[in-house]
Amino acid sequence: MDRTTPYQPTSGTNLNHADIVSPTILIQMIKRSKNPILIVGCKLDKDIEEVLSKLNIKKIYTPKEMNLLDIMKYLAKGEHDLALFIGITYYYLAQALTHLKHFSSVITVTIDPFYHPNACYSFPNMKKDEHIDVIKKLVGALGK
Amino acid sequence: MDRTTPYQPTSGTNLNHADIVSPTILIQMIKRSKNPILIVGCKLDKDIEEVLSKLNIKKIYTPKEMNLLDIMKYLAKGEHDLALFIGITYYYLAQALTHLKHFSSVITVTIDPFYHPNACYSFPNMKKDEHIDVIKKLVGALGK
Amino acid sequence: MEGDIKSMSSPLLKLKNFKIKGTIKFGEEVEEEDWEPMGPTPMPKVPTLRKWDFRLLKRYPPFYMPICDMCCLCTFGKCDLSRGKKGACGLDIKSQQARIVLIACCIGAACHAGHSRHLVHYLIEKLGRDYPINLGNNIDVEAPIARTVTGIKPKTLGDLEKILDYCEEQITHLLSAAHTGQEGAYIDFESKALHAGMIDDLAREVGDIAQIVGFNMPKGDEDAPLIELGFGTIDKNKPVILCIGHNVVPGRYIMDYLEENDLDDKIEVCGICCTAIDLTRYNEGAKIVGPLSRQLMFVRSGVADVVIVDEQCIRTDILEETLKTGAVLIATNEKMCLGLEDISHLSEDEMIGYILRNRAALILDEEKVGKVAVELSKIISKERKDKKCLPDLSEVVELAKKCTECGWCNRVCPNSFEVKEAMIEAKQGKFDKFVELYKVCYGCGRCESECERDLPIVSMTTKVGEAFIKDLKFKIRAGRGPIQDVEIRRVGAPIVFGDIPGVVALVGCSNHPNGEEEVAKIAKEFLERKYIVVASGCAAMAIGMWKDEDGKTLYEKYGGSFESGGLVNVGSCLSNCHITGAAIKIANIFAKVPLRGNFEQVADYILNRVGAVGIAWGAMSQKAAAIATGVNRWGIPVIVGPHGAKYRRLYLSDREDFEILDKRTGEIMKIEPTPEHLIVTAETMEECICMIPKLCMRPNDGPKGRAMKIYHYVSVYEKYFGTMPPDLEKFVRTEQDIPFMIKDKVMDYLKEKGWKPREKIPKEPTIIY
Amino acid sequence: MEGDIKSMSSPLLKLKNFKIKGTIKFGEEVEEEDWEPMGPTPMPKVPTLRKWDFRLLKRYPPFYMPICDMCCLCTFGKCDLSRGKKGACGLDIKSQQARIVLIACCIGAACHAGHSRHLVHYLIEKLGRDYPINLGNNIDVEAPIARTVTGIKPKTLGDLEKILDYCEEQITHLLSAAHTGQEGAYIDFESKALHAGMIDDLAREVGDIAQIVGFNMPKGDEDAPLIELGFGTIDKNKPVILCIGHNVVPGRYIMDYLEENDLDDKIEVCGICCTAIDLTRYNEGAKIVGPLSRQLMFVRSGVADVVIVDEQCIRTDILEETLKTGAVLIATNEKMCLGLEDISHLSEDEMIGYILRNRAALILDEEKVGKVAVELSKIISKERKDKKCLPDLSEVVELAKKCTECGWCNRVCPNSFEVKEAMIEAKQGKFDKFVELYKVCYGCGRCESECERDLPIVSMTTKVGEAFIKDLKFKIRAGRGPIQDVEIRRVGAPIVFGDIPGVVALVGCSNHPNGEEEVAKIAKEFLERKYIVVASGCAAMAIGMWKDEDGKTLYEKYGGSFESGGLVNVGSCLSNCHITGAAIKIANIFAKVPLRGNFEQVADYILNRVGAVGIAWGAMSQKAAAIATGVNRWGIPVIVGPHGAKYRRLYLSDREDFEILDKRTGEIMKIEPTPEHLIVTAETMEECICMIPKLCMRPNDGPKGRAMKIYHYVSVYEKYFGTMPPDLEKFVRTEQDIPFMIKDKVMDYLKEKGWKPREKIPKEPTIIY
């Protein structure tokens, strides 16, 4: 599978695309972050959601707890220096992320198994089992 | 110098960008081509023009011999399977190449020292002396 | 002032033997008899209502999501606007987004104005400029938008021309502002977009009123007839004529020709998109295939012998797709000429001959289309008898076997549907996943465009759907047009005080993230909760394309009155004007707010008192952008589906307390954030349903009304998310707002959140101060 | 028919005491006295001239260069249209390009229609609807475009309103066709773009005629006064008011206020872009700073105390840039409100106070701007005395030293100018390269936006230019407006037979690839060759901003008549209509082709007989796109500079023989490809110059005329490329076409190419058959 074409190829915003991030680097980024947050969408596989529940980071569940755009508006205020995203409808997140890309300095990272060009950092496109391993690695390093 | 950002960063046409080509590969491509052609612009350094004059390929000088868009229209007809470009105003060629990109199957290659996203293949951005070496290599392999 | 010119022409003029035909057009000072004193802003120009816009935008600032880092609108560029950079003209990325929204709204408004101009022009030619606008005894306020915006009370078709002149002038000015080096502030681009939206609203009202009176469509009829809807209702054994688009005129001549020649029973006339809806408003014998999303599938199925296209929302490859099935195509509108030869000057018989030879033509004389289409359908249907357009199921399997499982179909599908998985299953002769796909697929064909094996995925899907889904027969109530004044009188008070918990308007295109069904489910949820549910266009069709356990559509279960628990189909896209119109009429008929040239007051009333929300679950087009933006200017919030994010701009509040003036006390005060947003996306149907009761809340709600709204808010949240709404405390002003039924639960929740009751609640909230 | 309504109102109406004010507007059947029988296509609708367009497009098919692989115009997408893929709506990439061109042309046409509507509205308010359109004794054909397109011969300002109503209706229909799911064929999108271009032409004529009669601007005056032009002409010791944009109305009140208060000598009023040109047509005391390209530099220089902006082509960051210099800004137009507070309701003195406190405001009552601007300029100029806006030369050096030499300034410069090299040199206190940069820089500021050290590169460049270029004083002839009928009579025959080798019209924006100088050099080349050279707008200014060896501008050296070797400045962008107008008048006055409602015949005449070519060397905006496309529909070819490629679409022939009908013999025959292209780019000035004589060739050229044109073609080719034109053989029809002076050379060349003379030459070429 190609790793860095946006999973939906038209979702990039032309000039500046996300850098690929490895789990190892991401763990470092989270550890260094003063106030990281994880936005969890409703399209997440149940097994991944279970693994993730052990991740020791503040979470917001969307849309259950907050509308995604309300979250973006909240994040743009800068309270969190690092925001991770997972489990949100691909094209919807791709579009919503552009707000932060242009109007905030928060570092955005998508941890779906899809390359997400409009984040600052993204995992590459990957298969499901590879993704589970990666998420487990994250939780292993940062679990409760 | 970054190698593969379009020299003028806004000149790409969004999804599909040129592959980088090495002089070695390009020499193979030209050798295999049934009917290659070189389009030489008026912005070419005199020293490079002199070197190139020894290249054993049919040439058209633009605009002196033909308007660039007339050339593009001519090339779109498919008489030549391979078209090289050099020495044309960067943004003007970048735009004109999109015609061939979308409306022909001719293989386009830019051999300026600038990455040209709208060709099929392009040299990367490079310094002037590196460029002269590359052109000399071409001519060495394909000279008269 | 507007009058019949004949009655005032002097003998001198008659002497010269002029052919007199026309209306008198005055500059801006239009004088009429005093049906109401003129308000402050008749025929507002671009900046006239800017102050109102700024009030709205202060509370609901634009939220931008740029699709592109660049601007490429002029050759000064292309320019990189990312990371705070300005373009060569000085523009920044916020203004650029607002500019693109303005252009979209102008295109949308131009679409409706052009369509309405066409209708009015046509009807004046047929019926005369003096033909009266009479919507029957139950509708006195015939044109609430025109009255409010222009100060004109249109009495004849000729009056409508003046309104269109105004619309076209405004659209021209607005579009002009998008030129390089014009407007420079995003906030002013937004004000202009709001103006374009309002003009769009006005233009739609003109068009729908014209066609209602001109074609004698239902005039606010609560019991408009039930119409047949769905693929399954078309009798394939008869010649079939398919009309696609938005302009009813050519279809009208087809229906007339059938009647005149006693062919009603022998030929099927069906439609897709708003032309279909309007055709059934003209003649209930016409059938509706479905919304836009079923266009490619239906054409591929090969049922139609003659395809008539008019304007708007038609697949632009319709010619190619039609010809592939052996059918013929007639384009009938200057907006969509498709490169075809214009044969308007030929006789009908010559036209038939031409089309038989050339398979397609442009006929701009709509009157001739009646005979030509019908006679052609007879011939072509014989020609095409037994012509197979779709692959057999066995062929579907063979095709599926060619699939390389590259997965790009899934990636390019706008909704990431599992096309690859359906393909893999089909290789084994199993079709369950293809059936699922059929149910939700929009039929855009991008999977086909991408497929490296050129598999006809849409045709395969269509075949499977046809083969396995037996019940494709539905009902929809014909578009009734405006809401009657008497209905408004009945519901005015309960809406304004909140006792009717809300008006939910399901409108717009069919770019649904999960098929039509979700729209019907939203409607059902709120019908059961006794909201007033209003629908139009593709959304109205989507509601009809779903049946409950009893095998009935919602239209069969719920009445068509504008009342608590009513399901009101107003009609086509143009008819959306009646939804805004109803809100305006509540202000006017119930609360006696004068309309004439009084936009700001009316919109302020609606924003603070009329608990209505628009849902454009599949909003897709520039028209939808204009409609939503127009509705927003009137103070009505809108929810769009997840694809709506690609409009690039929403209006979101900060969800903190809002500031208003209590006109009763003269005090400026903080209130709860209602309505919370002006236009916002929801990711899923569940989220959308949970947002609706919240966006129906208004500052003016009485305690009883607010308690009712809170009840529904809590109830849907628990139903869909299994939890209390996480922001409930914001909307409970005092204990009186807590619904009795769930008081304990809510009190516990509030205690946990540290909620305190508000000291004051405004009596007469307004944002004009 | 059009008349004063007062004369026909009946007693009944008077009884009711109506305030009557207005014109009578009829549908399409406009009846006037018979100044000419009505032709076949008055007030053409969108498809009316489609056949003509298809004729043109068959010969000159659109050549597309897509900027983007995607379409993102609706939320059905975004869609990938590359590599033959269709969008979700069915559209392919060719149609998508044509659609974007249509939108651009609609924006351009809307701009001019909106501007003209504003002017006409304003002038009617001041002068009345009956105010006559009288362009003096020398101009009988007052509105050749309106006559041809609409069939109306406008006699009063009120008549112009009818034409604008038509324009606005057409723009609305055209823009509508760009909606998702409307037009589907690229060829029809192009026909619509051509229609939009023609409407643009018409709208400009309305506006310019209105301002000529309303403001008493020169009416075809060959000896219009010479006006001061350039940075160096502004006296910095006086208070300075700078007007930017296109609408002369606010500036007019400033000039009037100065005169009324005897302040003419005490305050400088200068302008940038078309407002400047039109101001000097109104009052020769105003000065022209220069074209658009000098806007940022001039504002940065801090010379202006009060900046007045109206509409079009203004930097959208003008507010920010103005405030940085300590000056104040007044926005005066609904098109550009800049988010400013609207203070139109205040008294002039209150306005002055408000602006002194807030530094900027929106004043939509242009009449008040006169006093406010002048009085403010006195105060502000004292406030700002000795305020330094630009860095000193020593500071320039210090700033340059901060440069990291990353080279991104060069990369983002639209013209790849050597900014980095200038910076490196300046580190050593040398400024030669900065001086060179000053001469060619457009001042877009993208280098600054990109600079990682935030160096104020434009300010540095401006300072160097100011310090080292001493002679920044030039002259331009004030815009004379239309060409006189008598001039047409004189040049008609020689143009039509080719004895005058061509009309070269230098027009459009100032997005020049190498500064203004090239435009002047093109003009000089063809003036010396006795072509008729016409200019307008920014191009007319560019011509004036260059002096020859004698230190004189071309305007000082060449007369202003429309004659061989004349240099005719028609005026502003709006005045471009007079260039098309002159071509139309040649058809009408010289050849007696009737104009009224007779578009196709007139355009066919121009295409085959009138050797005119438009050069928009710096074409940049959507207006320029509309102008060029409009001119194309009349059959006049256009050359754009290299940036013009970014318009995405040109009209190029295959450069093979063309087919025409010889009306004299009734024979369809092949002829040489003249004019070769309809719109084409040139990469360099040299290429442009060499194209001009070729594009001036017409099928109707007599042998003498053709020989002359060939002489110039060979002559410029040898001059600039040192060789014979490589396609010369195509244009020599028979030996008679070979210029005597270079006969041997040409014969040798032809022999080498195997040229054979054509057997037949058409007597009356036409493409209508």
Short mmCIF file of C-alpha atoms in Angstrom, two decimals, chain C residues 268-458:
data_model
loop_
_atom_site.label_atom_id
_atom_site.label_comp_id
_atom_site.label_asym_id
_atom_site.label_seq_id
_atom_site.Cartn_x
_atom_site.Cartn_y
_atom_site.Cartn_z
CA GLU C 268 -45.06 6.85 -18.52
CA VAL C 269 -43.75 10.28 -17.62
CA CYS C 270 -41.36 10.32 -14.74
CA GLY C 271 -38.85 12.74 -13.34
CA ILE C 272 -35.72 13.12 -11.28
CA CYS C 273 -34.91 16.04 -9.00
CA CYS C 274 -37.11 19.14 -8.73
CA THR C 275 -38.58 18.89 -12.21
CA ALA C 276 -40.17 15.69 -10.95
CA ILE C 277 -41.64 17.37 -7.88
CA ASP C 278 -42.95 20.32 -9.83
CA LEU C 279 -44.40 18.08 -12.49
CA THR C 280 -46.48 16.33 -9.84
CA ARG C 281 -47.61 19.70 -8.55
CA TYR C 282 -48.85 20.39 -12.07
CA ASN C 283 -50.31 16.96 -12.79
CA GLU C 284 -50.52 14.14 -10.33
CA GLY C 285 -50.19 11.59 -13.10
CA ALA C 286 -46.47 12.14 -13.31
CA LYS C 287 -44.20 9.90 -11.28
CA ILE C 288 -41.08 10.65 -9.33
CA VAL C 289 -38.10 8.37 -9.80
CA GLY C 290 -36.17 9.89 -6.95
CA PRO C 291 -33.61 12.47 -6.03
CA LEU C 292 -30.49 13.44 -7.88
CA SER C 293 -28.57 10.59 -6.31
CA ARG C 294 -30.50 8.04 -8.32
CA GLN C 295 -29.89 9.72 -11.65
CA LEU C 296 -27.00 7.70 -13.00
CA MET C 297 -28.45 4.41 -11.78
CA PHE C 298 -31.82 5.07 -13.36
CA VAL C 299 -30.38 6.16 -16.68
CA ARG C 300 -28.07 3.15 -16.69
CA SER C 301 -31.02 0.87 -16.04
CA GLY C 302 -32.20 1.80 -19.51
CA VAL C 303 -35.84 2.22 -18.56
CA ALA C 304 -36.17 5.62 -20.19
CA ASP C 305 -36.68 5.88 -23.94
CA VAL C 306 -36.57 9.66 -24.12
CA VAL C 307 -34.59 11.78 -21.71
CA ILE C 308 -35.52 15.45 -21.39
CA VAL C 309 -33.09 17.69 -19.57
CA ASP C 310 -33.77 21.27 -18.58
CA GLU C 311 -31.53 22.98 -16.02
CA GLN C 312 -29.63 22.52 -12.74
CA CYS C 313 -28.28 19.45 -10.97
CA ILE C 314 -28.21 17.27 -14.06
CA ARG C 315 -25.26 14.98 -14.61
CA THR C 316 -23.11 16.76 -17.14
CA ASP C 317 -22.33 13.47 -18.88
CA ILE C 318 -26.05 12.79 -19.32
CA LEU C 319 -25.77 12.84 -23.11
CA GLU C 320 -23.11 10.15 -23.22
CA GLU C 321 -24.93 8.04 -20.63
CA THR C 322 -28.27 8.34 -22.40
CA LEU C 323 -26.89 7.46 -25.79
CA LYS C 324 -25.22 4.34 -24.38
CA THR C 325 -28.67 2.95 -23.53
CA GLY C 326 -30.05 3.56 -27.00
CA ALA C 327 -32.40 6.24 -25.73
CA VAL C 328 -32.55 9.75 -27.21
CA LEU C 329 -32.02 13.05 -25.45
CA ILE C 330 -33.59 16.48 -25.79
CA ALA C 331 -31.94 19.46 -24.13
CA THR C 332 -34.44 22.26 -23.62
CA ASN C 333 -32.64 25.07 -21.88
CA GLU C 334 -30.00 27.66 -22.64
CA LYS C 335 -28.22 26.79 -19.42
CA MET C 336 -27.44 23.30 -20.63
CA CYS C 337 -26.91 23.07 -24.38
CA LEU C 338 -24.43 20.15 -24.33
CA GLY C 339 -22.93 21.20 -27.65
CA LEU C 340 -26.07 19.99 -29.44
CA GLU C 341 -27.50 21.36 -32.66
CA ASP C 342 -30.26 23.87 -32.01
CA ILE C 343 -33.27 22.67 -34.01
CA SER C 344 -35.83 24.99 -32.45
CA HIS C 345 -36.74 26.43 -35.84
CA LEU C 346 -37.87 23.07 -37.28
CA SER C 347 -41.44 21.79 -37.25
CA GLU C 348 -42.26 19.09 -34.71
CA ASP C 349 -42.24 16.40 -37.37
CA GLU C 350 -38.90 17.55 -38.69
CA MET C 351 -37.58 17.51 -35.14
CA ILE C 352 -38.66 13.93 -34.67
CA GLY C 353 -36.91 12.97 -37.88
CA TYR C 354 -33.78 14.85 -36.89
CA ILE C 355 -33.61 13.20 -33.49
CA LEU C 356 -34.22 9.74 -34.89
CA ARG C 357 -31.22 10.28 -37.11
CA ASN C 358 -28.98 12.12 -34.63
CA ARG C 359 -30.24 10.75 -31.28
CA ALA C 360 -30.11 14.13 -29.54
CA ALA C 361 -30.87 17.80 -30.11
CA LEU C 362 -31.40 21.16 -28.47
CA ILE C 363 -34.99 22.46 -28.61
CA LEU C 364 -35.41 25.85 -27.00
CA ASP C 365 -39.08 26.09 -27.95
CA GLU C 366 -40.51 24.18 -25.03
CA GLU C 367 -44.00 24.04 -26.47
CA LYS C 368 -42.79 21.76 -29.23
CA VAL C 369 -41.17 19.38 -26.79
CA GLY C 370 -44.57 17.97 -25.81
CA LYS C 371 -45.39 16.32 -29.07
CA VAL C 372 -41.80 15.56 -30.01
CA ALA C 373 -41.02 13.75 -26.76
CA VAL C 374 -44.20 11.74 -26.74
CA GLU C 375 -44.09 10.68 -30.36
CA LEU C 376 -40.42 9.85 -30.09
CA SER C 377 -41.03 7.74 -27.01
CA LYS C 378 -43.43 5.56 -28.95
CA ILE C 379 -40.94 4.97 -31.72
CA ILE C 380 -37.88 4.59 -29.57
CA SER C 381 -39.56 2.22 -27.14
CA LYS C 382 -40.29 -0.14 -30.03
CA GLU C 383 -36.75 0.23 -31.30
CA ARG C 384 -35.35 -0.54 -27.89
CA LYS C 385 -37.73 -3.35 -27.00
CA ASP C 386 -35.78 -5.99 -25.12
CA LYS C 387 -32.63 -3.93 -25.25
CA LYS C 388 -30.48 -4.93 -22.34
CA CYS C 389 -28.65 -2.11 -20.63
CA LEU C 390 -27.48 -3.69 -17.42
CA PRO C 391 -25.35 -6.81 -17.08
CA ASP C 392 -27.11 -10.00 -15.94
CA LEU C 393 -26.32 -11.21 -12.45
CA SER C 394 -24.09 -13.87 -13.94
CA GLU C 395 -22.27 -11.19 -15.86
CA VAL C 396 -21.90 -9.21 -12.66
CA VAL C 397 -20.08 -12.18 -11.19
CA GLU C 398 -17.84 -12.49 -14.23
CA LEU C 399 -17.05 -8.77 -14.11
CA ALA C 400 -16.34 -8.94 -10.40
CA LYS C 401 -13.85 -11.69 -11.04
CA LYS C 402 -11.78 -9.24 -13.06
CA CYS C 403 -11.38 -7.00 -10.00
CA THR C 404 -7.77 -6.73 -8.90
CA GLU C 405 -8.78 -5.71 -5.38
CA CYS C 406 -6.56 -2.65 -5.58
CA GLY C 407 -8.93 -0.83 -3.27
CA TRP C 408 -8.91 2.49 -5.07
CA CYS C 409 -12.70 2.35 -5.51
CA ASN C 410 -13.03 2.61 -1.74
CA ARG C 411 -10.51 5.40 -1.57
CA VAL C 412 -12.10 7.58 -4.22
CA CYS C 413 -15.66 6.92 -3.06
CA PRO C 414 -16.69 10.22 -1.44
CA ASN C 415 -18.16 8.23 1.42
CA SER C 416 -15.54 5.49 1.53
CA PHE C 417 -18.18 2.85 0.96
CA GLU C 418 -16.88 -0.70 0.77
CA VAL C 419 -16.96 -1.25 -2.95
CA LYS C 420 -13.99 -3.57 -2.97
CA GLU C 421 -15.58 -5.80 -0.38
CA ALA C 422 -18.80 -6.00 -2.43
CA MET C 423 -16.71 -6.93 -5.43
CA ILE C 424 -14.84 -9.67 -3.56
CA GLU C 425 -18.07 -11.14 -2.28
CA ALA C 426 -19.64 -11.03 -5.73
CA LYS C 427 -16.82 -13.14 -7.08
CA GLN C 428 -18.46 -15.95 -5.09
CA GLY C 429 -21.90 -15.13 -6.44
CA LYS C 430 -22.94 -13.43 -3.21
CA PHE C 431 -24.53 -10.01 -3.40
CA ASP C 432 -25.34 -8.92 0.14
CA LYS C 433 -22.72 -6.22 0.18
CA PHE C 434 -23.72 -4.99 -3.26
CA VAL C 435 -27.29 -4.71 -2.02
CA GLU C 436 -26.07 -2.66 0.92
CA LEU C 437 -24.07 -0.52 -1.47
CA TYR C 438 -27.12 0.01 -3.66
CA LYS C 439 -29.05 1.34 -0.70
CA VAL C 440 -26.54 4.05 0.19
CA CYS C 441 -24.71 4.77 -3.05
CA TYR C 442 -25.11 8.24 -4.51
CA GLY C 443 -24.16 6.99 -7.96
CA CYS C 444 -21.45 9.56 -8.60
CA GLY C 445 -19.40 7.06 -10.59
CA ARG C 446 -16.01 8.05 -9.27
CA CYS C 447 -15.21 4.40 -8.50
CA GLU C 448 -15.71 3.63 -12.19
CA SER C 449 -13.51 6.52 -13.26
CA GLU C 450 -10.72 5.20 -11.10
CA CYS C 451 -11.09 1.45 -11.73
CA GLU C 452 -8.02 0.08 -13.44
CA ARG C 453 -10.13 -2.63 -15.06
CA ASP C 454 -12.84 -0.20 -16.17
CA LEU C 455 -15.51 -2.22 -14.41
CA PRO C 456 -18.99 -0.66 -14.74
CA ILE C 457 -19.44 -0.55 -11.00
CA VAL C 458 -22.55 1.66 -11.01
#
